[in-house]
Tab-separated table of C-alpha atoms in Angstrom:
chain	number	residue	atom	x	y	z
A	185	MET	CA	110.512	136.600	97.402
A	186	ILE	CA	111.324	136.194	93.715
A	187	ARG	CA	113.977	133.556	94.448
A	188	ILE	CA	111.567	131.523	96.617
A	189	LEU	CA	108.852	131.111	93.965
A	190	PRO	CA	110.710	128.636	91.721
A	191	ALA	CA	111.442	126.457	94.723
A	192	LEU	CA	107.762	126.393	95.619
A	193	ALA	CA	106.869	125.640	92.041
A	194	LEU	CA	109.253	122.680	92.023
A	195	CYS	CA	107.683	121.346	95.229
A	196	LEU	CA	104.109	121.487	93.965
A	197	PRO	CA	104.226	118.416	91.697
A	198	LEU	CA	105.681	116.375	94.569
A	199	VAL	CA	102.876	117.509	96.881
A	200	LEU	CA	100.244	116.691	94.288
A	201	MET	CA	101.791	113.286	93.680
A	202	ALA	CA	101.699	112.551	97.397
A	203	GLN	CA	98.058	113.572	97.609
A	204	THR	CA	97.220	111.421	94.580
A	205	GLU	CA	98.872	108.429	96.192
A	206	ARG	CA	96.827	108.879	99.365
A	207	GLN	CA	93.431	109.435	97.643
A	208	PRO	CA	91.969	106.712	95.374
A	209	ILE	CA	90.851	107.918	91.958
A	210	ASP	CA	87.058	108.087	91.581
A	211	SER	CA	86.113	105.647	88.812
A	212	ILE	CA	83.364	105.976	86.197
A	213	VAL	CA	80.567	103.413	86.535
A	214	ALA	CA	78.395	104.616	83.625
A	215	LEU	CA	78.510	106.898	80.606
A	216	VAL	CA	75.168	108.641	80.049
A	217	GLU	CA	75.107	110.547	76.762
A	218	GLU	CA	77.987	113.018	77.237
A	219	ASP	CA	77.854	112.832	81.032
A	220	VAL	CA	79.236	110.322	83.536
A	221	ILE	CA	78.147	108.711	86.798
A	222	LEU	CA	80.962	108.182	89.288
A	223	GLN	CA	81.491	105.391	91.775
A	224	SER	CA	81.245	107.933	94.606
A	225	GLU	CA	77.777	108.999	93.402
A	226	LEU	CA	76.670	105.374	93.255
A	227	ASP	CA	78.068	104.633	96.730
A	228	GLN	CA	76.334	107.675	98.202
A	229	ALA	CA	73.012	106.720	96.620
A	230	ILE	CA	73.355	103.120	97.844
A	231	ASP	CA	74.053	104.317	101.394
A	232	GLY	CA	70.793	106.301	101.314
A	233	ILE	CA	68.805	103.324	100.032
A	234	VAL	CA	70.359	101.024	102.642
A	235	ARG	CA	69.252	103.398	105.419
A	236	GLN	CA	65.706	103.489	104.002
A	237	VAL	CA	65.425	99.709	103.630
A	238	GLU	CA	66.849	99.033	107.080
A	239	SER	CA	64.490	101.606	108.638
A	240	ARG	CA	61.576	99.602	107.174
A	241	GLY	CA	62.994	96.426	108.725
A	242	GLU	CA	63.406	94.719	105.348
A	243	ASN	CA	66.198	92.509	104.075
A	244	LEU	CA	68.712	93.866	101.597
A	245	PRO	CA	69.629	92.007	98.413
A	246	PRO	CA	73.290	91.207	97.671
A	247	ARG	CA	75.488	94.243	97.069
A	248	ASN	CA	75.910	93.574	93.341
A	249	VAL	CA	72.122	93.384	92.843
A	250	LEU	CA	71.605	96.605	94.784
A	251	GLU	CA	74.323	98.309	92.737
A	252	GLU	CA	72.569	97.407	89.480
A	253	GLN	CA	69.195	98.669	90.714
A	254	VAL	CA	70.512	101.927	92.126
A	255	LEU	CA	72.705	102.573	89.078
A	256	GLU	CA	69.701	102.165	86.770
A	257	ARG	CA	67.784	104.695	88.871
A	258	LEU	CA	70.708	107.137	88.655
A	259	ILE	CA	70.880	106.635	84.880
A	260	MET	CA	67.173	107.425	84.457
A	261	GLN	CA	67.494	110.486	86.685
A	262	ARG	CA	70.496	111.732	84.697
A	263	LEU	CA	68.761	111.153	81.355
A	264	GLN	CA	65.731	113.130	82.497
A	265	ILE	CA	67.882	116.004	83.784
A	266	LEU	CA	69.825	116.128	80.514
A	267	ARG	CA	66.585	116.124	78.519
A	268	ALA	CA	65.122	118.847	80.742
A	269	GLU	CA	68.196	121.044	80.324
A	270	SER	CA	68.251	120.521	76.553
A	271	THR	CA	64.603	121.574	76.280
A	272	GLY	CA	65.072	124.793	78.229
A	273	ILE	CA	63.793	123.803	81.668
A	274	ARG	CA	65.541	125.821	84.369
A	275	VAL	CA	65.321	125.837	88.176
A	276	SER	CA	66.275	129.018	90.029
A	277	ASP	CA	67.766	129.336	93.509
A	278	ALA	CA	64.435	130.857	94.610
A	279	ASP	CA	62.623	127.715	93.373
A	280	VAL	CA	64.951	125.549	95.460
A	281	ASP	CA	64.522	127.789	98.509
A	282	ASP	CA	60.724	127.545	98.226
A	283	ALA	CA	60.924	123.741	97.998
A	284	LEU	CA	63.228	123.557	101.027
A	285	ASN	CA	60.841	125.754	103.015
A	286	ARG	CA	57.971	123.380	102.132
A	287	VAL	CA	60.038	120.371	103.221
A	288	ALA	CA	60.817	122.110	106.514
A	289	ARG	CA	57.153	122.994	107.144
A	290	GLN	CA	55.965	119.484	106.305
A	291	ASN	CA	58.370	118.116	108.914
A	292	GLU	CA	57.538	120.912	111.406
A	293	LEU	CA	61.116	122.195	111.318
A	294	THR	CA	62.775	125.559	110.863
A	295	GLY	CA	65.274	126.060	108.060
A	296	GLY	CA	68.146	125.678	110.507
A	297	GLN	CA	66.694	122.498	111.998
A	298	LEU	CA	66.264	121.017	108.512
A	299	ARG	CA	69.936	121.674	107.766
A	300	GLN	CA	70.942	119.995	111.026
A	301	ALA	CA	68.726	116.970	110.306
A	302	VAL	CA	70.184	116.559	106.808
A	303	GLU	CA	73.775	116.863	107.991
A	304	ALA	CA	73.112	114.472	110.889
A	305	GLU	CA	72.366	111.778	108.277
A	306	GLY	CA	75.786	112.295	106.697
A	307	THR	CA	74.704	114.428	103.709
A	308	SER	CA	76.052	117.921	103.097
A	309	PHE	CA	73.343	120.553	102.815
A	310	GLU	CA	74.694	121.681	99.441
A	311	GLN	CA	74.316	118.127	98.157
A	312	PHE	CA	70.755	118.082	99.521
A	313	ARG	CA	70.024	121.361	97.701
A	314	SER	CA	71.398	119.840	94.512
A	315	GLU	CA	69.144	116.788	94.891
A	316	ILE	CA	66.109	119.029	95.448
A	317	ARG	CA	67.013	121.007	92.318
A	318	ASP	CA	67.219	117.783	90.294
A	319	GLU	CA	63.843	116.595	91.635
A	320	ILE	CA	62.205	119.880	90.636
A	321	MET	CA	63.716	119.671	87.161
A	322	ILE	CA	62.557	116.074	86.657
A	323	SER	CA	59.086	116.962	87.962
A	324	ARG	CA	58.818	119.849	85.475
A	325	LEU	CA	59.931	117.611	82.626
A	326	GLN	CA	57.290	115.027	83.511
A	327	GLN	CA	54.664	117.759	83.863
A	328	ARG	CA	55.534	118.860	80.339
A	329	VAL	CA	55.101	115.272	79.129
A	330	MET	CA	51.729	115.005	80.863
A	331	SER	CA	50.546	118.345	79.484
A	332	SER	CA	50.275	116.746	76.050
A	333	MET	CA	47.484	114.438	77.305
A	334	ASP	CA	43.903	114.965	76.258
A	335	GLU	CA	41.579	116.357	78.924
A	336	ILE	CA	39.475	113.822	80.827
A	337	SER	CA	35.980	114.107	79.376
A	338	ASP	CA	32.711	114.052	81.335
A	339	THR	CA	31.750	110.964	79.329
A	340	GLU	CA	34.831	109.073	80.577
A	341	VAL	CA	33.947	110.029	84.145
A	342	GLU	CA	30.336	108.873	83.705
A	343	ILE	CA	31.431	105.534	82.201
A	344	LEU	CA	33.812	104.883	85.101
A	345	MET	CA	31.200	105.807	87.716
A	346	ALA	CA	28.656	103.516	86.042
A	347	SER	CA	30.978	100.515	86.230
A	348	ASP	CA	30.163	97.801	88.774
A	349	GLN	CA	33.513	98.138	90.490
A	350	PHE	CA	33.523	101.919	91.003
A	351	GLY	CA	33.381	103.048	94.605
A	352	GLY	CA	34.067	99.516	95.792
A	353	ARG	CA	37.007	98.055	97.618
A	354	GLU	CA	40.424	99.657	97.914
A	355	TYR	CA	43.615	97.601	97.746
A	356	LEU	CA	47.061	98.362	99.161
A	357	LEU	CA	49.353	97.084	96.411
A	358	SER	CA	52.993	96.354	95.665
A	359	GLN	CA	54.386	95.444	92.272
A	360	ILE	CA	57.328	93.806	90.550
A	361	VAL	CA	57.840	94.858	86.941
A	362	VAL	CA	60.054	93.139	84.389
A	363	SER	CA	60.218	95.689	81.595
A	364	VAL	CA	60.407	95.207	77.855
A	365	PRO	CA	61.433	97.808	75.243
A	366	GLU	CA	58.894	99.840	73.309
A	367	SER	CA	57.334	97.629	70.591
A	368	ALA	CA	58.961	94.517	72.101
A	369	SER	CA	59.304	91.366	70.013
A	370	PRO	CA	57.778	88.010	71.041
A	371	ASP	CA	61.268	86.798	71.998
A	372	GLN	CA	61.748	89.756	74.329
A	373	PHE	CA	58.414	89.018	76.002
A	374	ARG	CA	59.399	85.369	76.420
A	375	GLU	CA	62.649	86.445	78.102
A	376	ALA	CA	60.689	88.686	80.469
A	377	GLU	CA	58.235	85.894	81.297
A	378	ALA	CA	61.139	83.512	81.993
A	379	ARG	CA	62.608	86.033	84.410
A	380	VAL	CA	59.220	86.401	86.114
A	381	GLU	CA	59.121	82.642	86.640
A	382	GLU	CA	62.493	82.883	88.397
A	383	ILE	CA	61.055	85.600	90.656
A	384	TYR	CA	58.121	83.337	91.550
A	385	ASP	CA	60.677	80.647	92.474
A	386	ARG	CA	62.394	83.095	94.842
A	387	LEU	CA	59.028	83.994	96.404
A	388	ASP	CA	58.198	80.293	96.834
A	389	GLU	CA	61.560	79.828	98.563
A	390	GLY	CA	60.570	82.403	101.159
A	391	MET	CA	61.921	85.695	99.829
A	392	SER	CA	59.624	88.569	100.847
A	393	PHE	CA	57.816	90.412	98.063
A	394	SER	CA	59.476	93.679	99.110
A	395	SER	CA	62.969	92.152	98.920
A	396	ALA	CA	62.141	90.598	95.545
A	397	ALA	CA	61.005	94.008	94.258
A	398	ILE	CA	64.227	95.629	95.460
A	399	SER	CA	66.254	92.866	93.814
A	400	TYR	CA	64.449	92.303	90.517
A	401	SER	CA	61.820	94.934	89.717
A	402	GLN	CA	62.573	97.454	86.973
A	403	ALA	CA	59.866	99.914	88.018
A	404	PRO	CA	60.750	103.350	89.482
A	405	ASP	CA	59.339	102.199	92.850
A	406	ALA	CA	61.598	99.104	93.031
A	407	LEU	CA	63.852	100.468	95.773
A	408	GLU	CA	60.771	101.287	97.860
A	409	GLY	CA	59.878	97.603	97.823
A	410	GLY	CA	57.524	98.077	94.862
A	411	ASP	CA	55.075	100.099	96.968
A	412	VAL	CA	52.166	101.307	94.803
A	413	GLY	CA	49.947	102.520	97.666
A	414	TRP	CA	46.163	102.368	98.078
A	415	ARG	CA	44.210	102.019	94.833
A	416	ASN	CA	40.472	101.806	94.338
A	417	ILE	CA	39.585	98.737	92.309
A	418	SER	CA	37.922	101.001	89.731
A	419	ALA	CA	41.112	103.067	89.327
A	420	LEU	CA	43.069	100.043	88.085
A	421	PRO	CA	43.286	98.958	84.442
A	422	PRO	CA	40.810	96.107	83.884
A	423	VAL	CA	43.557	93.463	83.634
A	424	PHE	CA	44.898	94.524	87.053
A	425	ALA	CA	41.446	94.840	88.629
A	426	ASP	CA	40.501	91.319	87.518
A	427	ALA	CA	43.797	89.953	88.863
A	428	VAL	CA	43.574	91.426	92.384
A	429	GLU	CA	39.816	91.232	92.975
A	430	GLY	CA	39.236	88.435	95.433
A	431	LEU	CA	42.858	88.217	96.596
A	432	SER	CA	43.419	88.336	100.349
A	433	PRO	CA	46.177	90.341	102.066
A	434	GLY	CA	49.551	88.726	101.405
A	435	GLU	CA	48.466	86.944	98.216
A	436	VAL	CA	50.205	87.451	94.869
A	437	SER	CA	48.655	87.695	91.412
A	438	GLU	CA	49.416	85.641	88.342
A	439	PRO	CA	51.875	87.308	85.901
A	440	LEU	CA	50.174	90.131	83.984
A	441	ARG	CA	51.375	90.900	80.474
A	442	THR	CA	51.159	94.596	79.491
A	443	PRO	CA	52.777	96.748	76.774
A	444	ALA	CA	55.315	97.884	79.388
A	445	GLY	CA	56.330	94.363	80.387
A	446	VAL	CA	55.276	91.573	82.750
A	447	ILE	CA	53.953	92.558	86.171
A	448	ILE	CA	53.316	90.734	89.450
A	449	LEU	CA	51.010	92.374	92.002
A	450	GLN	CA	50.790	91.691	95.718
A	451	VAL	CA	47.762	92.664	97.816
A	452	ARG	CA	49.053	93.918	101.189
A	453	ASP	CA	45.702	95.038	102.614
A	454	VAL	CA	42.039	95.553	101.646
A	455	ARG	CA	39.444	98.043	102.893
A	456	GLU	CA	35.868	98.932	102.004
A	457	ARG	CA	35.004	102.316	100.521
A	458	SER	CA	32.965	104.265	103.086
A	459	GLU	CA	30.445	107.087	102.772
A	460	VAL	CA	31.785	110.639	102.883
A	461	ILE	CA	29.907	112.692	105.474
A	462	VAL	CA	31.056	116.311	105.736
A	463	THR	CA	30.197	118.904	108.374
A	464	GLU	CA	29.109	122.092	106.600
A	465	TYR	CA	28.584	125.591	107.932
A	466	ARG	CA	26.464	128.593	106.990
A	467	ALA	CA	27.723	131.927	108.273
A	468	ARG	CA	28.011	135.672	107.738
A	469	HIS	CA	31.382	137.341	107.346
A	470	LEU	CA	32.625	140.898	107.659
A	471	LEU	CA	36.152	142.038	106.734
A	472	ILE	CA	37.960	145.339	107.261
A	473	SER	CA	41.200	145.384	105.254
A	474	PRO	CA	44.041	147.854	105.864
A	475	SER	CA	44.702	150.204	102.951
A	476	GLU	CA	46.399	153.482	102.126
A	477	LEU	CA	43.577	155.189	104.010
A	478	ILE	CA	43.192	152.739	106.933
A	479	THR	CA	46.039	151.446	109.099
A	480	THR	CA	45.989	147.997	110.688
A	481	ASP	CA	45.196	149.524	114.078
A	482	GLU	CA	42.355	151.590	112.607
A	483	ALA	CA	40.983	148.449	110.907
A	484	ARG	CA	41.006	146.657	114.269
A	485	GLU	CA	39.249	149.598	115.982
A	486	ARG	CA	36.585	149.690	113.246
A	487	ILE	CA	35.893	145.932	113.481
A	488	GLU	CA	35.606	146.186	117.266
A	489	ASP	CA	33.135	149.055	116.872
A	490	LEU	CA	31.083	147.035	114.356
A	491	ARG	CA	31.011	144.066	116.747
A	492	GLU	CA	29.612	146.300	119.507
A	493	ARG	CA	26.908	147.598	117.138
A	494	ILE	CA	25.919	144.029	116.204
A	495	GLU	CA	25.803	143.075	119.896
A	496	ASP	CA	23.550	146.105	120.477
A	497	GLY	CA	21.077	144.749	117.930
A	498	GLU	CA	22.082	146.160	114.538
A	499	ASP	CA	21.761	143.785	111.589
A	500	PHE	CA	25.003	141.972	110.649
A	501	ALA	CA	23.946	141.723	106.992
A	502	GLU	CA	23.289	145.469	106.637
A	503	LEU	CA	26.625	146.354	108.250
A	504	ALA	CA	28.421	143.883	105.986
A	505	ARG	CA	26.830	145.486	102.902
A	506	GLU	CA	27.929	148.928	104.058
A	507	TYR	CA	31.396	148.283	105.498
A	508	SER	CA	32.847	144.913	104.452
A	509	SER	CA	35.985	144.901	102.297
A	510	ASP	CA	35.134	141.399	101.047
A	511	GLN	CA	33.735	142.285	97.625
A	512	SER	CA	32.658	138.693	96.927
A	513	THR	CA	30.199	138.615	99.845
A	514	ALA	CA	29.457	142.245	100.809
A	515	ASN	CA	26.472	142.551	98.434
A	516	LEU	CA	25.103	139.289	99.908
A	517	GLY	CA	25.199	140.710	103.409
A	518	GLY	CA	28.427	138.793	104.096
A	519	LEU	CA	26.709	135.442	103.502
A	520	LEU	CA	28.956	132.380	103.254
A	521	ASP	CA	26.493	129.745	102.130
A	522	TRP	CA	26.988	126.098	103.006
A	523	PHE	CA	30.720	125.322	103.011
A	524	PRO	CA	33.100	122.769	104.600
A	525	ALA	CA	35.243	124.074	107.440
A	526	GLY	CA	38.455	124.518	105.460
A	527	ALA	CA	36.943	126.160	102.381
A	528	TYR	CA	38.038	129.674	103.383
A	529	GLY	CA	41.353	128.865	105.010
A	530	PRO	CA	42.596	128.106	108.526
A	531	TYR	CA	41.537	131.390	110.156
A	532	VAL	CA	37.855	131.014	109.260
A	533	ARG	CA	37.991	127.291	109.984
A	534	GLU	CA	39.219	127.874	113.529
A	535	GLN	CA	36.324	130.253	114.201
A	536	VAL	CA	33.422	128.245	112.752
A	537	GLU	CA	34.570	125.081	114.502
A	538	SER	CA	34.588	126.868	117.860
A	539	LEU	CA	31.258	128.750	117.544
A	540	GLU	CA	27.702	127.642	118.272
A	541	PRO	CA	24.876	128.517	115.829
A	542	GLY	CA	23.818	132.145	116.410
A	543	GLU	CA	27.120	133.013	118.106
A	544	LEU	CA	29.300	135.958	117.025
A	545	SER	CA	33.082	135.604	116.982
A	546	ASP	CA	35.551	137.963	118.553
A	547	PRO	CA	37.498	140.068	116.040
A	548	PHE	CA	40.341	138.022	114.550
A	549	GLN	CA	43.181	138.886	112.216
A	550	SER	CA	44.423	137.230	109.039
A	551	PRO	CA	46.841	138.432	106.332
A	552	ASN	CA	43.806	140.042	104.634
A	553	GLY	CA	42.782	142.174	107.607
A	554	TRP	CA	40.389	142.018	110.576
A	555	HIS	CA	37.334	139.742	110.486
A	556	LEU	CA	34.043	138.988	112.195
A	557	ILE	CA	32.133	135.729	111.725
A	558	LYS	CA	28.575	134.972	112.807
A	559	LEU	CA	27.725	131.288	112.610
A	560	LEU	CA	24.155	130.715	111.391
A	561	GLU	CA	23.709	126.941	110.963
A	562	VAL	CA	25.598	123.630	110.979
A	563	ARG	CA	24.648	120.425	109.159
A	564	GLU	CA	26.024	117.015	108.220
A	565	SER	CA	26.014	116.539	104.446
A	566	ASP	CA	26.491	113.350	102.418
A	567	ARG	CA	29.135	114.265	99.866
A	568	THR	CA	29.794	110.716	98.690
A	569	GLU	CA	28.520	111.287	95.134
A	570	GLU	CA	30.431	114.536	94.736
A	571	VAL	CA	33.639	113.074	96.164
A	572	LEU	CA	33.312	109.935	94.024
A	573	ARG	CA	32.915	112.044	90.897
A	574	SER	CA	36.001	114.047	91.794
A	575	GLU	CA	37.913	110.856	92.566
A	576	ALA	CA	36.821	109.311	89.268
A	577	ARG	CA	38.229	112.235	87.326
A	578	GLU	CA	41.429	112.187	89.366
A	579	MET	CA	41.814	108.417	88.933
A	580	LEU	CA	41.472	108.649	85.161
A	581	SER	CA	43.884	111.568	85.036
A	582	GLU	CA	46.491	109.802	87.168
A	583	GLN	CA	46.168	106.613	85.143
A	584	LYS	CA	46.648	108.423	81.845
A	585	ALA	CA	49.501	110.511	83.258
A	586	GLN	CA	51.345	107.453	84.554
A	587	GLU	CA	50.943	105.660	81.233
A	588	GLU	CA	52.236	108.734	79.384
A	589	VAL	CA	55.266	109.141	81.657
A	590	ASP	CA	56.087	105.407	81.564
A	591	ARG	CA	55.948	105.452	77.758
A	592	PHE	CA	58.190	108.528	77.649
A	593	LEU	CA	60.766	107.012	80.025
A	594	ARG	CA	60.955	103.735	78.104
A	595	GLN	CA	61.459	105.632	74.868
A	596	LEU	CA	64.051	107.939	76.462
A	597	ARG	CA	66.025	104.977	77.773
A	598	SER	CA	65.969	103.074	74.493
A	599	GLU	CA	66.993	106.104	72.397
A	600	SER	CA	69.825	107.287	74.654
A	601	PHE	CA	73.475	106.307	74.697
A	602	VAL	CA	74.268	104.498	77.954
A	603	GLU	CA	77.394	102.460	78.646
A	604	ILE	CA	77.558	100.688	82.001
A	605	ARG	CA	81.069	100.121	83.356
A	606	LEU	CA	80.125	98.687	86.731
């Protein structure tokens, strides 16, 4: 055995040389701070984008244009991950497992089926886990950036709701963004405006807005065809609202100059804001929870006994005060005053939607124990004002958050060392 080892050792370099000759060396396409992005990473990301674009039935730009767009996205992702790591943000295996479970549930799959679906698309499950980990880390970094924002005040909400446009039309928008650096000079803005004019020429020649966004936009949503989604006219900055108001589906705005750059908007669809009518329920509720003194079976037997007593004429409210484990409603005789169906979770929702006023449910089980519900009344309630107020606050918060994140990303990009070797 001892005499064989040197012979094997002499053979190893030859084997490695042969393997090297058969396998092309993975080249570096970008240096990002002290990290690198490899050609294989870029190719894999491009393959994923190609599948997405083709599934939407859209045309792909030339390969070199797509490479530039995808590489810039990879650079921004890598910069954010590096910043997150340097500021102490960590993602545990349990965090990744929770996120994967949510992805599986959203797609009505088991964990095993999710793995099969991922691998069927040509991606290893470990790579998918790694991508999920990166997304969580980037999300936490951006949440930290947004946490520095001032709270939305009641006054801001009132001002928005009092505006003529609030609660009006909603627009399905796409965008093309030609970015400029933070505190851009007039020359840099002129360069951006010249590039925007070239994009208009491509649109006039028949290029679709989505393809133009994939090819030229420098916004994070570029590879999704610039899709912004539905926006209420009142949720848009005034310069955007003025530009799109009155445009018909398919029409494109004039160039819009902002601190972030020059933007073109396309209106893909328009819809009117409708009233919000909600079905509300009034009911009584009784809960028997298992404990150290009561087993699950004993809780079920007790709730069945209480149901019989109610059917025999005893007062639901008095029994709830005496026996219910629900401390928030027991003193109120189990009263659940007017509430929308989903306010107390799926188990209560299923019952109230199936009962008629005055009807008593059968005993039903949830993770909290065994329940009884007696439906008292049902009504249709106009919640438009309440919903609009909530939407106004959310709109202002989203607008401020997006502005804060965009400002952070532009600053991060301009301050970081990036060398593209594509």
